Short mmCIF file of C-alpha atoms (C1' of nucleotides) in Angstrom, two decimals:
data_model
loop_
_atom_site.label_atom_id
_atom_site.label_comp_id
_atom_site.label_asym_id
_atom_site.label_seq_id
_atom_site.Cartn_x
_atom_site.Cartn_y
_atom_site.Cartn_z
CA MET A 169 -40.14 41.94 -69.76
CA SER A 170 -37.01 43.90 -70.56
CA VAL A 171 -34.65 40.96 -70.18
CA VAL A 172 -32.86 41.87 -73.36
CA THR A 173 -29.25 41.69 -72.23
CA LEU A 174 -28.26 38.98 -69.79
CA ARG A 175 -26.74 40.05 -66.55
CA SER A 176 -23.13 38.97 -66.60
CA ARG A 177 -21.83 36.45 -64.12
CA ARG A 178 -19.17 38.91 -63.15
CA ALA A 179 -21.79 41.51 -62.24
CA ASP A 180 -23.49 38.93 -60.07
CA TYR A 181 -20.28 38.32 -58.16
CA SER A 182 -19.74 42.03 -57.75
CA GLU A 183 -23.24 42.62 -56.44
CA SER A 184 -22.84 39.69 -54.10
CA THR A 185 -19.66 40.97 -52.49
CA ARG A 186 -21.19 44.41 -52.20
CA GLN A 187 -24.14 42.93 -50.40
CA ALA A 188 -21.82 40.94 -48.16
CA LEU A 189 -20.03 44.14 -47.22
CA VAL A 190 -23.30 45.92 -46.42
CA ASP A 191 -24.54 42.99 -44.36
CA SER A 192 -21.28 42.85 -42.45
CA ALA A 193 -21.42 46.60 -41.87
CA VAL A 194 -24.99 46.47 -40.57
CA GLU A 195 -24.06 43.67 -38.21
CA LEU A 196 -20.94 45.29 -36.79
CA PHE A 197 -22.23 48.86 -36.70
CA THR A 198 -25.23 47.58 -34.77
CA LYS A 199 -23.20 45.53 -32.33
CA ARG A 200 -20.20 47.78 -31.69
CA GLY A 201 -21.20 51.12 -33.12
CA TYR A 202 -19.67 53.14 -35.94
CA ALA A 203 -16.52 54.43 -34.24
CA ALA A 204 -15.60 51.13 -32.63
CA THR A 205 -15.96 49.22 -35.89
CA SER A 206 -12.83 49.03 -38.02
CA LEU A 207 -12.98 48.55 -41.75
CA ASP A 208 -10.65 45.61 -41.35
CA ALA A 209 -13.27 43.94 -39.19
CA VAL A 210 -15.96 44.61 -41.78
CA THR A 211 -13.90 43.25 -44.66
CA LYS A 212 -12.75 40.27 -42.63
CA ARG A 213 -16.33 39.29 -41.86
CA ALA A 214 -17.24 39.69 -45.53
CA ARG A 215 -14.15 37.63 -46.46
CA VAL A 216 -12.64 40.31 -48.67
CA THR A 217 -10.01 43.00 -48.26
CA LYS A 218 -10.06 46.76 -48.09
CA GLY A 219 -9.46 46.87 -51.83
CA ALA A 220 -12.94 45.48 -52.40
CA LEU A 221 -14.49 47.85 -49.92
CA TYR A 222 -12.93 50.93 -51.46
CA HIS A 223 -13.88 49.68 -54.88
CA HIS A 224 -17.56 49.65 -53.96
CA PHE A 225 -17.67 52.56 -51.52
CA SER A 226 -15.86 55.86 -51.36
CA GLY A 227 -15.08 55.44 -47.65
CA LYS A 228 -16.36 54.54 -44.22
CA GLN A 229 -19.12 57.14 -44.28
CA ALA A 230 -20.44 55.89 -47.61
CA LEU A 231 -20.47 52.37 -46.24
CA PHE A 232 -22.46 53.59 -43.27
CA GLU A 233 -24.98 55.28 -45.52
CA ALA A 234 -25.37 52.08 -47.50
CA ALA A 235 -26.01 50.21 -44.25
CA PHE A 236 -28.42 52.95 -43.21
CA SER A 237 -30.39 52.66 -46.43
CA ALA A 238 -30.47 48.90 -46.19
CA VAL A 239 -31.92 48.97 -42.69
CA GLU A 240 -34.42 51.70 -43.52
CA THR A 241 -35.58 49.96 -46.67
CA ALA A 242 -36.22 46.74 -44.77
CA VAL A 243 -38.11 48.51 -42.00
CA LEU A 244 -40.12 50.65 -44.36
CA LYS A 245 -41.18 47.67 -46.39
CA ARG A 246 -42.81 46.06 -43.37
CA LEU A 247 -44.21 49.38 -42.23
CA GLY A 248 -45.74 50.50 -45.51
CA GLU A 249 -47.90 47.43 -45.71
CA VAL A 250 -49.56 48.30 -42.42
CA ALA A 251 -49.89 52.05 -42.37
CA VAL A 252 -50.24 53.24 -45.95
CA ALA A 253 -52.14 50.35 -47.43
CA GLY A 254 -54.65 48.29 -45.53
CA PRO A 255 -58.29 48.92 -44.69
CA GLY A 256 -59.91 51.18 -42.16
CA SER A 257 -60.26 54.89 -41.56
CA PRO A 258 -57.23 57.22 -41.51
CA TRP A 259 -57.42 57.17 -37.73
CA ASP A 260 -57.37 53.40 -37.48
CA ARG A 261 -54.54 53.10 -39.96
CA ALA A 262 -52.57 55.73 -38.06
CA MET A 263 -52.99 53.88 -34.80
CA ARG A 264 -51.87 50.64 -36.38
CA GLY A 265 -48.95 52.47 -37.95
CA VAL A 266 -47.83 53.85 -34.60
CA GLU A 267 -48.00 50.40 -33.10
CA ALA A 268 -46.01 48.95 -35.97
CA TYR A 269 -43.42 51.69 -35.84
CA VAL A 270 -42.78 51.19 -32.15
CA GLN A 271 -42.23 47.53 -32.87
CA ALA A 272 -39.85 48.41 -35.69
CA CYS A 273 -37.89 50.67 -33.36
CA LEU A 274 -37.18 47.66 -31.19
CA GLU A 275 -34.92 46.27 -33.89
CA PRO A 276 -31.39 46.97 -32.62
CA ALA A 277 -30.08 47.81 -36.09
CA TYR A 278 -32.77 50.43 -36.62
CA GLN A 279 -32.24 52.00 -33.21
CA ARG A 280 -28.51 52.27 -33.36
CA ILE A 281 -27.85 52.93 -37.04
CA VAL A 282 -30.87 55.02 -38.00
CA ILE A 283 -31.93 56.77 -34.83
CA HIS A 284 -28.86 57.17 -32.65
CA GLU A 285 -25.77 57.19 -34.86
CA GLY A 286 -27.37 58.33 -38.09
CA PRO A 287 -27.54 62.04 -37.27
CA VAL A 288 -24.06 62.00 -35.75
CA VAL A 289 -22.26 60.07 -38.47
CA MET A 290 -24.04 61.55 -41.47
CA GLY A 291 -24.60 64.98 -40.00
CA TRP A 292 -28.07 66.11 -39.04
CA GLU A 293 -28.88 67.90 -42.28
CA ARG A 294 -27.99 64.96 -44.51
CA TRP A 295 -29.70 62.56 -42.12
CA ARG A 296 -32.83 64.62 -42.30
CA GLU A 297 -32.81 64.59 -46.11
CA ALA A 298 -32.39 60.83 -46.13
CA GLU A 299 -35.15 60.37 -43.58
CA ASP A 300 -37.57 62.29 -45.78
CA HIS A 301 -37.64 59.25 -48.04
CA PHE A 302 -37.89 56.75 -45.20
CA SER A 303 -39.55 56.49 -41.80
CA TYR A 304 -39.91 60.20 -41.15
CA GLY A 305 -41.49 60.69 -44.56
CA LEU A 306 -44.03 58.03 -43.68
CA ILE A 307 -44.86 59.56 -40.31
CA ARG A 308 -45.19 62.92 -41.95
CA THR A 309 -47.61 61.49 -44.48
CA VAL A 310 -49.69 59.91 -41.74
CA ILE A 311 -49.89 63.17 -39.80
CA GLN A 312 -50.84 65.05 -42.93
CA SER A 313 -53.63 62.63 -43.74
CA LEU A 314 -54.96 62.90 -40.20
CA ILE A 315 -55.09 66.65 -40.41
CA GLU A 316 -56.61 66.68 -43.88
CA ALA A 317 -59.26 64.21 -42.75
CA LYS A 318 -60.06 66.56 -39.85
CA GLU A 319 -59.30 63.76 -37.43
CA ILE A 320 -57.02 65.90 -35.28
CA VAL A 321 -56.69 69.62 -34.68
CA GLU A 322 -54.92 71.67 -37.33
CA LEU A 323 -51.21 71.84 -36.59
CA PRO A 324 -48.15 72.64 -38.73
CA VAL A 325 -47.35 69.29 -40.32
CA GLU A 326 -43.57 69.56 -40.31
CA VAL A 327 -43.15 70.41 -36.63
CA THR A 328 -45.77 67.98 -35.46
CA ALA A 329 -44.29 65.13 -37.45
CA ARG A 330 -40.78 65.90 -36.23
CA MET A 331 -41.84 65.94 -32.61
CA LEU A 332 -43.93 62.83 -32.91
CA PHE A 333 -40.95 61.18 -34.57
CA GLY A 334 -38.76 62.18 -31.64
CA ALA A 335 -41.31 61.03 -29.10
CA LEU A 336 -41.73 57.66 -30.78
CA SER A 337 -38.00 57.13 -31.06
CA SER A 338 -37.45 57.99 -27.42
CA GLY A 339 -40.33 55.80 -26.39
CA ALA A 340 -38.96 52.89 -28.37
CA THR A 341 -35.47 53.40 -26.97
CA PHE A 342 -36.88 53.38 -23.48
CA LEU A 343 -38.85 50.30 -24.36
CA ALA A 344 -35.81 48.53 -25.74
CA ASN A 345 -33.89 49.07 -22.50
CA ALA A 346 -36.78 48.34 -20.16
CA THR A 347 -36.60 45.53 -17.64
CA ASP A 348 -40.21 44.64 -18.30
CA PRO A 349 -40.74 45.00 -22.07
CA LYS A 350 -44.35 43.80 -21.96
CA LYS A 351 -45.38 46.44 -19.49
CA ALA A 352 -43.26 49.14 -21.10
CA SER A 353 -44.69 48.38 -24.53
CA ALA A 354 -48.20 48.82 -23.22
CA GLU A 355 -47.23 52.05 -21.51
CA VAL A 356 -45.71 53.52 -24.64
CA SER A 357 -48.69 52.62 -26.78
CA ASN A 358 -51.03 53.96 -24.14
CA ALA A 359 -49.19 57.25 -23.82
CA ILE A 360 -49.15 57.83 -27.56
CA THR A 361 -52.81 56.96 -27.81
CA GLN A 362 -53.62 59.38 -25.02
CA VAL A 363 -51.73 62.19 -26.71
CA LEU A 364 -53.28 61.61 -30.12
CA THR A 365 -56.73 61.25 -28.58
CA GLY A 366 -56.16 64.54 -26.82
CA LEU A 367 -55.57 66.12 -30.21
CA ARG A 368 -58.60 64.48 -31.76
CA ILE A 369 -61.55 66.45 -32.97
CA LYS A 370 -64.85 65.18 -31.66
CA LYS A 371 -66.93 64.00 -34.58
CA ASP A 372 -70.66 64.66 -34.32
CA ASP A 373 -72.19 62.69 -37.15
CA MET B 145 -16.76 80.39 7.29
CA SER B 146 -14.52 77.35 7.18
CA VAL B 147 -11.58 79.11 5.60
CA VAL B 148 -9.20 77.26 7.83
CA THR B 149 -6.66 76.04 5.30
CA LEU B 150 -5.76 78.30 2.41
CA ARG B 151 -6.08 76.93 -1.07
CA SER B 152 -2.58 76.58 -2.47
CA ARG B 153 -1.52 78.64 -5.43
CA ARG B 154 -0.51 75.44 -7.18
CA ALA B 155 -4.01 74.05 -6.83
CA ASP B 156 -5.38 77.22 -8.39
CA TYR B 157 -3.14 76.79 -11.42
CA SER B 158 -4.16 73.16 -11.75
CA GLU B 159 -7.85 73.96 -11.61
CA SER B 160 -7.33 76.73 -14.12
CA THR B 161 -5.72 74.48 -16.71
CA ARG B 162 -8.39 71.87 -16.15
CA GLN B 163 -11.03 74.47 -16.79
CA ALA B 164 -9.18 75.65 -19.90
CA LEU B 165 -9.19 72.09 -21.20
CA VAL B 166 -12.92 71.69 -20.58
CA ASP B 167 -13.69 75.03 -22.22
CA SER B 168 -11.59 74.10 -25.21
CA ALA B 169 -13.29 70.73 -25.43
CA VAL B 170 -16.78 72.24 -25.28
CA GLU B 171 -15.84 74.69 -28.01
CA LEU B 172 -14.33 72.14 -30.37
CA PHE B 173 -16.77 69.31 -29.72
CA THR B 174 -19.58 71.73 -30.46
CA LYS B 175 -18.03 73.08 -33.64
CA ARG B 176 -16.52 69.95 -35.20
CA GLY B 177 -18.06 67.10 -33.25
CA TYR B 178 -16.43 64.46 -31.10
CA ALA B 179 -14.87 62.25 -33.75
CA ALA B 180 -13.48 65.11 -35.82
CA THR B 181 -11.85 66.76 -32.82
CA SER B 182 -8.31 65.64 -32.07
CA LEU B 183 -6.87 65.84 -28.59
CA ASP B 184 -3.96 67.76 -30.05
CA ALA B 185 -6.39 70.43 -31.17
CA VAL B 186 -7.95 70.58 -27.71
CA THR B 187 -4.61 70.88 -25.94
CA LYS B 188 -3.32 73.38 -28.46
CA ARG B 189 -6.29 75.66 -27.89
CA ALA B 190 -5.82 75.32 -24.14
CA ARG B 191 -2.09 76.03 -24.59
CA VAL B 192 -0.94 72.83 -22.91
CA THR B 193 0.20 69.39 -24.07
CA LYS B 194 -1.29 65.95 -23.96
CA GLY B 195 0.56 65.33 -20.72
CA ALA B 196 -1.66 67.86 -18.99
CA LEU B 197 -4.80 66.43 -20.53
CA TYR B 198 -4.01 62.88 -19.49
CA HIS B 199 -3.12 64.11 -16.02
CA HIS B 200 -6.59 65.57 -15.52
CA PHE B 201 -8.65 63.08 -17.53
CA SER B 202 -8.35 59.39 -18.12
CA GLY B 203 -8.95 59.75 -21.85
CA LYS B 204 -10.99 61.34 -24.60
CA GLN B 205 -14.27 59.94 -23.32
CA ALA B 206 -13.69 61.32 -19.84
CA LEU B 207 -12.94 64.70 -21.36
CA PHE B 208 -16.20 64.52 -23.26
CA GLU B 209 -18.10 63.70 -20.09
CA ALA B 210 -16.53 66.67 -18.36
CA ALA B 211 -17.62 68.88 -21.24
CA PHE B 212 -21.07 67.29 -21.09
CA SER B 213 -21.42 68.03 -17.39
CA ALA B 214 -20.21 71.57 -17.85
CA VAL B 215 -22.81 72.30 -20.53
CA GLU B 216 -25.60 70.60 -18.62
CA THR B 217 -24.77 72.41 -15.40
CA ALA B 218 -24.87 75.77 -17.13
CA VAL B 219 -28.18 75.03 -18.84
CA LEU B 220 -29.75 73.57 -15.74
CA LYS B 221 -28.82 76.60 -13.69
CA ARG B 222 -30.78 78.89 -15.97
CA LEU B 223 -33.60 76.39 -16.24
CA GLY B 224 -34.06 75.67 -12.56
CA GLU B 225 -34.71 79.28 -11.78
CA VAL B 226 -37.67 79.31 -14.13
CA ALA B 227 -39.35 75.96 -13.77
CA VAL B 228 -38.72 74.69 -10.26
CA ALA B 229 -38.72 77.94 -8.37
CA GLY B 230 -40.83 80.91 -9.32
CA PRO B 231 -44.47 81.70 -8.67
CA GLY B 232 -47.63 80.39 -10.23
CA SER B 233 -49.50 77.11 -10.40
CA PRO B 234 -47.77 73.86 -11.40
CA TRP B 235 -49.36 74.25 -14.82
CA ASP B 236 -48.04 77.76 -15.34
CA ARG B 237 -44.56 76.84 -14.17
CA ALA B 238 -44.59 73.82 -16.45
CA MET B 239 -45.52 75.93 -19.45
CA ARG B 240 -42.78 78.43 -18.66
CA GLY B 241 -40.38 75.55 -18.18
CA VAL B 242 -41.19 74.10 -21.58
CA GLU B 243 -40.66 77.49 -23.15
CA ALA B 244 -37.34 77.90 -21.38
CA TYR B 245 -36.19 74.42 -22.28
CA VAL B 246 -36.87 74.92 -25.96
CA GLN B 247 -34.79 78.08 -25.77
CA ALA B 248 -32.00 76.20 -24.01
CA CYS B 249 -32.04 73.57 -26.72
CA LEU B 250 -31.16 76.26 -29.22
CA GLU B 251 -27.71 76.55 -27.71
CA PRO B 252 -25.44 74.70 -30.16
CA ALA B 253 -23.32 73.20 -27.40
CA TYR B 254 -26.36 71.70 -25.71
CA GLN B 255 -27.76 70.29 -28.90
CA ARG B 256 -24.62 68.67 -30.18
CA ILE B 257 -22.92 67.55 -26.98
CA VAL B 258 -25.88 66.65 -24.79
CA ILE B 259 -28.63 65.64 -27.18
CA HIS B 260 -26.98 64.29 -30.30
CA GLU B 261 -23.52 63.01 -29.46
CA GLY B 262 -24.07 62.28 -25.78
CA PRO B 263 -25.87 58.97 -26.21
CA VAL B 264 -23.49 57.86 -28.95
CA VAL B 265 -20.21 58.80 -27.26
CA MET B 266 -21.14 57.86 -23.70
CA GLY B 267 -23.41 54.98 -24.59
CA TRP B 268 -27.14 55.24 -24.09
CA GLU B 269 -27.26 53.64 -20.65
CA ARG B 270 -24.60 55.87 -19.15
CA TRP B 271 -26.07 58.91 -20.89
CA ARG B 272 -29.43 58.11 -19.36
CA GLU B 273 -27.94 57.85 -15.88
CA ALA B 274 -26.23 61.18 -16.29
CA GLU B 275 -29.37 62.82 -17.63
CA ASP B 276 -31.28 61.73 -14.53
CA HIS B 277 -29.39 64.41 -12.65
CA PHE B 278 -29.76 67.04 -15.37
CA SER B 279 -32.37 68.12 -17.91
CA TYR B 280 -34.27 64.86 -18.08
CA GLY B 281 -34.51 64.72 -14.31
CA LEU B 282 -36.03 68.17 -14.35
CA ILE B 283 -38.57 67.31 -17.03
CA ARG B 284 -39.46 64.17 -15.15
CA THR B 285 -40.03 66.19 -12.00
CA VAL B 286 -42.27 68.63 -13.84
CA ILE B 287 -44.36 65.82 -15.32
CA GLN B 288 -44.67 64.18 -11.93
CA SER B 289 -45.85 67.37 -10.30
CA LEU B 290 -48.42 67.88 -13.04
CA ILE B 291 -49.80 64.41 -12.51
CA GLU B 292 -49.81 64.70 -8.73
CA ALA B 293 -51.59 68.04 -8.97
CA LYS B 294 -54.21 66.35 -11.15
CA GLU B 295 -53.48 68.85 -13.89
CA ILE B 296 -53.12 66.19 -16.56
CA VAL B 297 -54.41 62.66 -16.96
CA GLU B 298 -52.66 59.94 -15.04
CA LEU B 299 -49.85 58.49 -17.13
CA PRO B 300 -46.74 56.48 -16.26
CA VAL B 301 -44.22 59.17 -15.35
CA GLU B 302 -41.12 57.54 -16.75
CA VAL B 303 -42.45 56.87 -20.24
CA THR B 304 -44.24 60.16 -20.51
CA ALA B 305 -41.18 62.13 -19.46
CA ARG B 306 -38.95 60.22 -21.86
CA MET B 307 -41.23 60.85 -24.79
CA LEU B 308 -41.78 64.48 -23.95
CA PHE B 309 -38.02 64.80 -23.68
CA GLY B 310 -37.62 63.30 -27.13
CA ALA B 311 -40.33 65.47 -28.59
CA LEU B 312 -38.83 68.63 -27.13
CA SER B 313 -35.35 67.74 -28.34
CA SER B 314 -36.57 67.00 -31.83
CA GLY B 315 -38.62 70.18 -31.85
CA ALA B 316 -35.65 72.22 -30.77
CA THR B 317 -33.39 70.58 -33.34
CA PHE B 318 -35.90 71.37 -36.03
CA LEU B 319 -36.12 74.88 -34.70
CA ALA B 320 -32.37 75.31 -34.72
CA ASN B 321 -32.16 74.36 -38.38
CA ALA B 322 -35.24 76.26 -39.49
CA THR B 323 -35.03 78.98 -42.11
CA ASP B 324 -37.53 81.09 -40.18
CA PRO B 325 -36.68 80.68 -36.48
CA LYS B 326 -39.34 83.11 -35.31
CA LYS B 327 -42.12 81.22 -37.01
CA ALA B 328 -40.68 77.82 -36.13
CA SER B 329 -40.33 78.77 -32.48
CA ALA B 330 -43.98 79.75 -32.30
CA GLU B 331 -44.97 76.53 -34.02
CA VAL B 332 -43.02 74.38 -31.61
CA SER B 333 -44.44 76.12 -28.56
CA ASN B 334 -47.90 75.94 -30.01
CA ALA B 335 -47.66 72.23 -30.76
CA ILE B 336 -46.41 71.40 -27.28
CA THR B 337 -49.12 73.52 -25.73
CA GLN B 338 -51.76 71.77 -27.81
CA VAL B 339 -50.52 68.36 -26.76
CA LEU B 340 -50.35 69.20 -23.07
CA THR B 341 -53.72 70.91 -23.21
CA GLY B 342 -55.12 67.77 -24.80
CA LEU B 343 -53.89 65.84 -21.78
CA ARG B 344 -55.29 68.36 -19.32
CA ILE B 345 -58.06 67.50 -16.95
CA LYS B 346 -60.92 69.96 -16.97
CA LYS B 347 -61.13 71.56 -13.55
CA ASP B 348 -64.64 72.27 -12.30
CA ASP B 349 -64.14 74.36 -9.21
"C1'" DC C 290 17.98 76.79 4.84
"C1'" DA C 291 18.77 72.21 2.72
"C1'" DT C 292 16.37 68.24 1.45
"C1'" DC C 293 12.94 65.52 -0.28
"C1'" DG C 294 8.54 63.86 -1.93
"C1'" DG C 295 4.87 64.48 -4.88
"C1'" DT C 296 2.07 67.00 -8.02
"C1'" DA C 297 1.61 68.94 -12.55
"C1'" DC C 298 2.84 68.87 -16.25
"C1'" DG C 299 6.14 68.12 -21.02
"C1'" DT C 300 8.31 64.77 -24.48
"C1'" DA C 301 8.99 60.77 -27.15
"C1'" DC C 302 7.09 56.97 -28.90
"C1'" DC C 303 3.88 52.99 -30.15
"C1'" DG C 304 -0.01 50.64 -32.39
"C1'" DG C 305 -4.13 50.87 -34.86
"C1'" DC C 306 -7.00 52.67 -38.27
"C1'" DG C 307 -8.78 55.27 -42.38
"C1'" DG C 308 -7.30 56.20 -46.70
"C1'" DT C 309 -4.36 55.75 -51.10
"C1'" DA C 310 -1.42 54.08 -54.77
"C1'" DT C 311 -0.33 50.38 -57.32
"C1'" DG C 312 -0.21 45.64 -58.82
"C1'" DT C 313 -2.75 41.46 -60.58
"C1'" DC C 314 -6.04 38.26 -62.27
"C1'" DG C 315 -9.97 37.01 -64.87
"C1'" DT C 316 -13.63 37.90 -67.94
"C1'" DA C 317 -16.11 39.88 -71.73
"C1'" DC C 318 -15.47 41.61 -76.28
"C1'" DG C 319 -13.81 42.78 -80.76
"C1'" DC D 223 -6.73 35.37 -79.48
"C1'" DG D 224 -5.09 39.52 -77.75
"C1'" DT D 225 -6.57 43.29 -75.08
"C1'" DA D 226 -8.86 46.46 -72.31
"C1'" DC D 227 -11.37 47.04 -68.30
"C1'" DG D 228 -13.60 45.79 -64.10
"C1'" DA D 229 -12.95 43.56 -59.59
"C1'" DC D 230 -10.47 42.97 -56.49
"C1'" DA D 231 -5.59 42.17 -53.43
"C1'" DT D 232 -1.27 44.18 -51.35
"C1'" DA D 233 1.75 47.50 -49.46
"C1'" DC D 234 2.22 51.61 -47.52
"C1'" DC D 235 1.39 56.47 -45.47
"C1'" DG D 236 -0.15 59.85 -42.03
"C1'" DC D 237 -2.89 60.90 -38.26
"C1'" DC D 238 -4.52 60.15 -33.80
"C1'" DG D 239 -5.46 58.09 -29.14
"C1'" DG D 240 -2.96 56.28 -25.64
"C1'" DT D 241 1.36 55.18 -22.80
"C1'" DA D 242 5.92 55.48 -20.64
"C1'" DC D 243 8.99 58.22 -18.90
"C1'" DG D 244 11.39 62.43 -17.79
"C1'" DT D 245 11.38 66.96 -15.31
"C1'" DA D 246 10.53 71.24 -12.98
"C1'" DC D 247 8.41 73.35 -9.33
"C1'" DC D 248 5.85 73.85 -5.05
"C1'" DG D 249 5.34 72.84 -0.26
"C1'" DA D 250 6.20 70.43 3.96
"C1'" DT D 251 9.77 68.87 7.28
"C1'" DG D 252 13.87 68.56 10.21
#
DNA sequence: CATCGGTACGTACCGGCGGTATGTCGTACG
DNA sequence: CGTACGACATACCGCCGGTACGTACCGATG
């Protein structure tokens, strides 16, 4: 449906080089960080020149934001299937979501680009706005559903979500740098479970 | 005691210019961020040249670390008086410590230099090592004392401290950007209190 | 008091990098 | 079939971190 006008071959090429630039950016930003990554390195890896880069993006920051969105979109896709959809009570889905998010945080690209460098490169305010549509928005939704379902005590959604977001990110960062990932993973999950259980309202039905 | 050899006037001057450079760096790194701050701007504000800067510091990173330590030392001084020393039970001191730490996080220099840009500029591993001797080390100590005093459930200290650290930082960042700081401050404190209370062991004595 | 060594800077310069201005080639379109 | 526009490539500029080198001044020493 709606395939009225064919997509031109030229547009395909353009989209392809744009994607190559984003992929290259994600790779290098993840490995070396934003500051230590030169645009020449990005274009070289994508087998184009700076002319192409500045044709598709307004500058280095815009390229970073494109990489940011790419990583977030990929992570959120995997995450949404587990936490938002899927069977079970709000509580069960939340617990599965936490588990899945911690796993997602282990991805180096997500850690470095989204969590660590995102606020610094984009500025906290802009980063926050972007995050509303991605991982943070999801966490916020989960918290809200838990409160509305009377699963946990009534807390201000915004603050609670922000702090849980921070705790999860820190936990995942710790986990990613741990010498014993198996053990650390269990510890993180356990700690989060303990905290959320501590906030849980005892059901008497 | 031990004033055997006088401190030379020359050494005083040297220390003074070093301090001026650090102060200038803290100011500019806080206002414009690390990347957007040129060394020329730092030296200009300190009324010296790059020769002086590179005499005292090995480079821009080393200057940042000096600024980092300066901010952390100042914050920790105020914090230690409240949380470590002072009267009351471990629980009471911990609660006062949390309160004080959230307040400390409101300082723009602490937020930007220590929390946000620290891990990015210094690298997470090195940042973590440095933090062991500063705020994180303090939080870790508080958590440990709470567990040893059987005030809260037994959790792995390292993970718990890391995640509480992340939660507090995120909470404070949210608080710093809130439109209604009074209300936000109360919400943050309340949320933290709820979480810690949820982890508390009911004493029956 | 003259000399001398070293510290604490200042000055001049280099290379790399982000960004820009301009040229060029091919493709779709009238 | 010309032509206009999109999709790049090329050449260049200015800023900034870092380095090499020069210099003035303090302090110890004979």
